[in-house]
Amino acid sequence: MKLVVGLGNPGLEYDRTRHNVGFEVVDRLARRHGDPSTGTARNKFTGLVVEVTIGEEKVLLLKPLTYMNVSGKSVAEAMRFYRMSPTDDLLIIVDDTAIPCGSVRLKPGGGAGGHNGLADVTEKLGTDAWPRLRIGIDKPGQIPLKNYVLGRFTPEQQELIEPSLDEAADAAACWASEGLAPAMNRFNRRVAG
């Protein structure tokens, strides 16, 4: 089994914010690959989970309900329960201010880059050697970072982000069914805009 985690914040006030793109990609994966008769989300691992099949692979989709900055608790619970390997079985989907809005990039591991959600996952797992799928949301400019990531996309950004969320779902499905290297080769070449 593989684990795909979309990072975000629970609650309507955070819906469709820049920080919640991970949640949106997991929702797309659930709609595309879930069984409508059994694919309803349930509470488990301090989050909402749906089990889907992508290709021949069983995939657990997880949206932590712990808030972004303590997402690692939920991820670690699921990893321990299924005895998964971070490097082989885990993909984290997250927003990234360091890449242009609408860009999608896969990485095999690395630092948190100032992202508190990624830092907490690293702390709880004891390693940063796990794949992540980053979705560009642009730099905040003069807006304080917290206000920016918790804000909604501008109309211009919205035009870029909608297709990139679909592309991110395609990239996550490719990772689950074919592996990291094929997904990186296919999806890291594209540049938003």
Tab-separated table of C-alpha atoms in Angstrom:
chain	number	residue	atom	x	y	z
A	1	MET	CA	0.000	0.000	0.000
A	2	LYS	CA	1.084	3.566	-0.727
A	3	LEU	CA	0.234	6.661	1.326
A	4	VAL	CA	-0.518	9.994	-0.361
A	5	VAL	CA	-0.893	12.877	2.085
A	6	GLY	CA	-2.211	16.297	1.163
A	7	LEU	CA	-1.213	18.944	3.687
A	8	GLY	CA	-3.636	21.696	4.627
A	9	ASN	CA	-5.781	23.110	7.389
A	10	PRO	CA	-9.232	21.778	8.301
A	11	GLY	CA	-12.260	24.066	8.427
A	12	LEU	CA	-14.265	26.155	5.993
A	13	GLU	CA	-12.259	29.303	6.731
A	14	TYR	CA	-9.215	27.628	5.125
A	15	ASP	CA	-11.031	26.125	2.152
A	16	ARG	CA	-9.478	27.103	-1.210
A	17	THR	CA	-6.570	28.964	0.419
A	18	ARG	CA	-3.035	28.735	-0.948
A	19	HIS	CA	-1.954	26.569	2.000
A	20	ASN	CA	-4.650	23.971	1.204
A	21	VAL	CA	-3.627	22.916	-2.292
A	22	GLY	CA	-2.535	19.545	-0.875
A	23	PHE	CA	-6.083	18.914	0.353
A	24	GLU	CA	-7.464	19.859	-3.067
A	25	VAL	CA	-5.208	17.400	-4.896
A	26	VAL	CA	-6.159	14.564	-2.529
A	27	ASP	CA	-9.844	15.398	-3.126
A	28	ARG	CA	-9.267	15.143	-6.894
A	29	LEU	CA	-7.548	11.771	-6.475
A	30	ALA	CA	-10.447	10.500	-4.346
A	31	ARG	CA	-12.993	11.550	-6.988
A	32	ARG	CA	-10.986	10.046	-9.858
A	33	HIS	CA	-9.953	6.750	-8.300
A	34	GLY	CA	-12.384	6.082	-5.473
A	35	ASP	CA	-15.312	3.716	-5.547
A	36	PRO	CA	-18.451	5.835	-4.994
A	37	SER	CA	-20.104	2.981	-3.117
A	38	THR	CA	-17.257	2.560	-0.614
A	39	GLY	CA	-15.053	5.612	-1.126
A	40	THR	CA	-16.415	7.876	1.576
A	41	ALA	CA	-13.850	9.450	3.864
A	42	ARG	CA	-13.578	8.170	7.417
A	43	ASN	CA	-11.782	9.489	10.476
A	44	LYS	CA	-8.557	7.620	11.151
A	45	PHE	CA	-4.965	8.553	12.001
A	46	THR	CA	-6.096	11.989	13.230
A	47	GLY	CA	-7.271	12.737	9.705
A	48	LEU	CA	-9.699	11.895	6.942
A	49	VAL	CA	-8.769	8.831	4.901
A	50	VAL	CA	-10.067	7.218	1.731
A	51	GLU	CA	-8.674	4.025	0.246
A	52	VAL	CA	-8.489	3.968	-3.559
A	53	THR	CA	-6.870	1.858	-6.248
A	54	ILE	CA	-4.554	3.532	-8.754
A	55	GLY	CA	-3.453	1.117	-11.455
A	56	GLU	CA	-2.778	-2.064	-9.510
A	57	GLU	CA	-1.737	-0.224	-6.343
A	58	LYS	CA	-3.821	0.269	-3.214
A	59	VAL	CA	-3.397	3.866	-2.076
A	60	LEU	CA	-4.468	5.462	1.177
A	61	LEU	CA	-5.323	9.138	0.709
A	62	LEU	CA	-4.903	11.167	3.898
A	63	LYS	CA	-5.873	14.720	4.849
A	64	PRO	CA	-4.539	15.407	8.379
A	65	LEU	CA	-7.022	17.228	10.610
A	66	THR	CA	-4.288	18.370	12.991
A	67	TYR	CA	-3.629	21.724	11.268
A	68	MET	CA	-0.667	22.268	9.012
A	69	ASN	CA	2.044	22.883	11.587
A	70	VAL	CA	1.502	19.515	13.330
A	71	SER	CA	0.737	17.360	10.279
A	72	GLY	CA	3.480	14.897	11.166
A	73	LYS	CA	1.394	13.282	13.919
A	74	SER	CA	-1.196	12.060	11.434
A	75	VAL	CA	1.403	10.954	8.874
A	76	ALA	CA	3.450	9.050	11.469
A	77	GLU	CA	0.347	7.255	12.803
A	78	ALA	CA	-0.557	5.949	9.332
A	79	MET	CA	3.047	5.014	8.520
A	80	ARG	CA	3.429	3.021	11.755
A	81	PHE	CA	0.078	1.281	11.374
A	82	TYR	CA	0.869	0.016	7.871
A	83	ARG	CA	4.622	-0.422	8.530
A	84	MET	CA	5.471	1.716	5.529
A	85	SER	CA	8.835	2.954	4.318
A	86	PRO	CA	9.068	6.764	3.998
A	87	THR	CA	11.297	6.559	0.920
A	88	ASP	CA	9.176	3.984	-0.923
A	89	ASP	CA	5.579	4.311	0.261
A	90	LEU	CA	4.956	7.979	1.143
A	91	LEU	CA	4.184	11.040	-0.984
A	92	ILE	CA	3.454	14.421	0.637
A	93	ILE	CA	1.635	17.057	-1.435
A	94	VAL	CA	2.274	20.620	-0.324
A	95	ASP	CA	2.227	24.276	-1.348
A	96	ASP	CA	5.542	25.995	-2.087
A	97	THR	CA	6.253	29.732	-2.249
A	98	ALA	CA	9.683	29.129	-3.817
A	99	ILE	CA	8.318	28.072	-7.216
A	100	PRO	CA	6.003	29.933	-9.624
A	101	CYS	CA	2.259	29.653	-9.204
A	102	GLY	CA	0.945	26.656	-11.059
A	103	SER	CA	4.264	24.809	-11.317
A	104	VAL	CA	4.361	21.204	-10.147
A	105	ARG	CA	7.630	19.612	-8.993
A	106	LEU	CA	8.471	16.237	-7.487
A	107	LYS	CA	11.518	15.752	-5.252
A	108	PRO	CA	12.827	12.565	-3.635
A	109	GLY	CA	13.536	14.317	-0.325
A	110	GLY	CA	15.174	17.366	1.173
A	111	GLY	CA	14.719	20.060	3.742
A	112	ALA	CA	11.542	21.791	4.767
A	113	GLY	CA	12.466	25.118	3.148
A	114	GLY	CA	10.747	27.024	5.943
A	115	HIS	CA	7.483	25.071	5.570
A	116	ASN	CA	6.241	24.186	9.058
A	117	GLY	CA	4.122	21.275	7.861
A	118	LEU	CA	7.086	19.618	6.149
A	119	ALA	CA	9.295	20.321	9.167
A	120	ASP	CA	6.822	18.568	11.463
A	121	VAL	CA	6.575	15.527	9.176
A	122	THR	CA	10.380	15.311	9.160
A	123	GLU	CA	10.513	15.582	12.949
A	124	LYS	CA	7.851	12.907	13.516
A	125	LEU	CA	9.330	10.472	10.961
A	126	GLY	CA	12.934	11.123	11.976
A	127	THR	CA	13.980	11.610	8.348
A	128	ASP	CA	13.450	13.966	5.424
A	129	ALA	CA	14.103	11.191	2.882
A	130	TRP	CA	10.558	10.930	1.525
A	131	PRO	CA	9.115	12.164	-1.775
A	132	ARG	CA	7.187	15.399	-1.914
A	133	LEU	CA	5.068	16.938	-4.637
A	134	ARG	CA	5.324	20.716	-4.487
A	135	ILE	CA	2.736	23.027	-6.029
A	136	GLY	CA	3.925	26.564	-6.688
A	137	ILE	CA	1.907	29.394	-5.178
A	138	ASP	CA	4.347	32.309	-5.896
A	139	LYS	CA	6.359	34.362	-3.422
A	140	PRO	CA	4.334	36.536	-1.045
A	141	GLY	CA	6.057	39.781	-2.003
A	142	GLN	CA	5.203	42.480	0.551
A	143	ILE	CA	2.430	40.428	2.207
A	144	PRO	CA	3.452	38.713	5.477
A	145	LEU	CA	3.987	34.999	4.769
A	146	LYS	CA	1.284	33.774	7.160
A	147	ASN	CA	-1.319	36.102	5.642
A	148	TYR	CA	-0.273	35.138	2.141
A	149	VAL	CA	-0.453	31.347	2.516
A	150	LEU	CA	-3.745	31.570	4.419
A	151	GLY	CA	-5.195	33.869	1.741
A	152	ARG	CA	-6.992	32.933	-1.440
A	153	PHE	CA	-5.531	33.040	-4.935
A	154	THR	CA	-5.823	36.167	-7.047
A	155	PRO	CA	-7.914	35.774	-10.235
A	156	GLU	CA	-4.678	35.604	-12.265
A	157	GLN	CA	-3.245	32.924	-9.977
A	158	GLN	CA	-6.535	30.992	-10.025
A	159	GLU	CA	-6.208	30.586	-13.803
A	160	LEU	CA	-2.803	28.962	-13.272
A	161	ILE	CA	-3.588	26.916	-10.177
A	162	GLU	CA	-6.695	25.070	-11.414
A	163	PRO	CA	-4.937	23.131	-14.205
A	164	SER	CA	-1.900	22.582	-11.976
A	165	LEU	CA	-4.057	20.855	-9.343
A	166	ASP	CA	-5.223	18.418	-12.026
A	167	GLU	CA	-1.622	17.967	-13.156
A	168	ALA	CA	-0.535	17.359	-9.556
A	169	ALA	CA	-3.208	14.664	-9.236
A	170	ASP	CA	-1.856	13.079	-12.437
A	171	ALA	CA	1.685	13.241	-11.020
A	172	ALA	CA	0.628	11.645	-7.722
A	173	ALA	CA	-1.194	8.863	-9.599
A	174	CYS	CA	1.899	8.292	-11.750
A	175	TRP	CA	4.068	8.095	-8.607
A	176	ALA	CA	1.707	5.538	-7.055
A	177	SER	CA	1.441	3.319	-10.124
A	178	GLU	CA	4.851	3.735	-11.822
A	179	GLY	CA	7.261	5.104	-9.218
A	180	LEU	CA	9.100	8.323	-8.436
A	181	ALA	CA	11.591	8.408	-11.327
A	182	PRO	CA	8.955	8.078	-14.092
A	183	ALA	CA	6.769	10.678	-12.368
A	184	MET	CA	9.688	13.117	-12.035
A	185	ASN	CA	10.673	12.595	-15.681
A	186	ARG	CA	7.145	13.210	-16.896
A	187	PHE	CA	6.050	16.084	-14.663
A	188	ASN	CA	9.155	18.074	-13.643
A	189	ARG	CA	9.749	19.264	-17.220
A	190	ARG	CA	6.632	21.418	-17.331
A	191	VAL	CA	6.698	25.048	-16.301
A	192	ALA	CA	3.556	27.000	-15.420
A	193	GLY	CA	2.525	29.849	-17.707
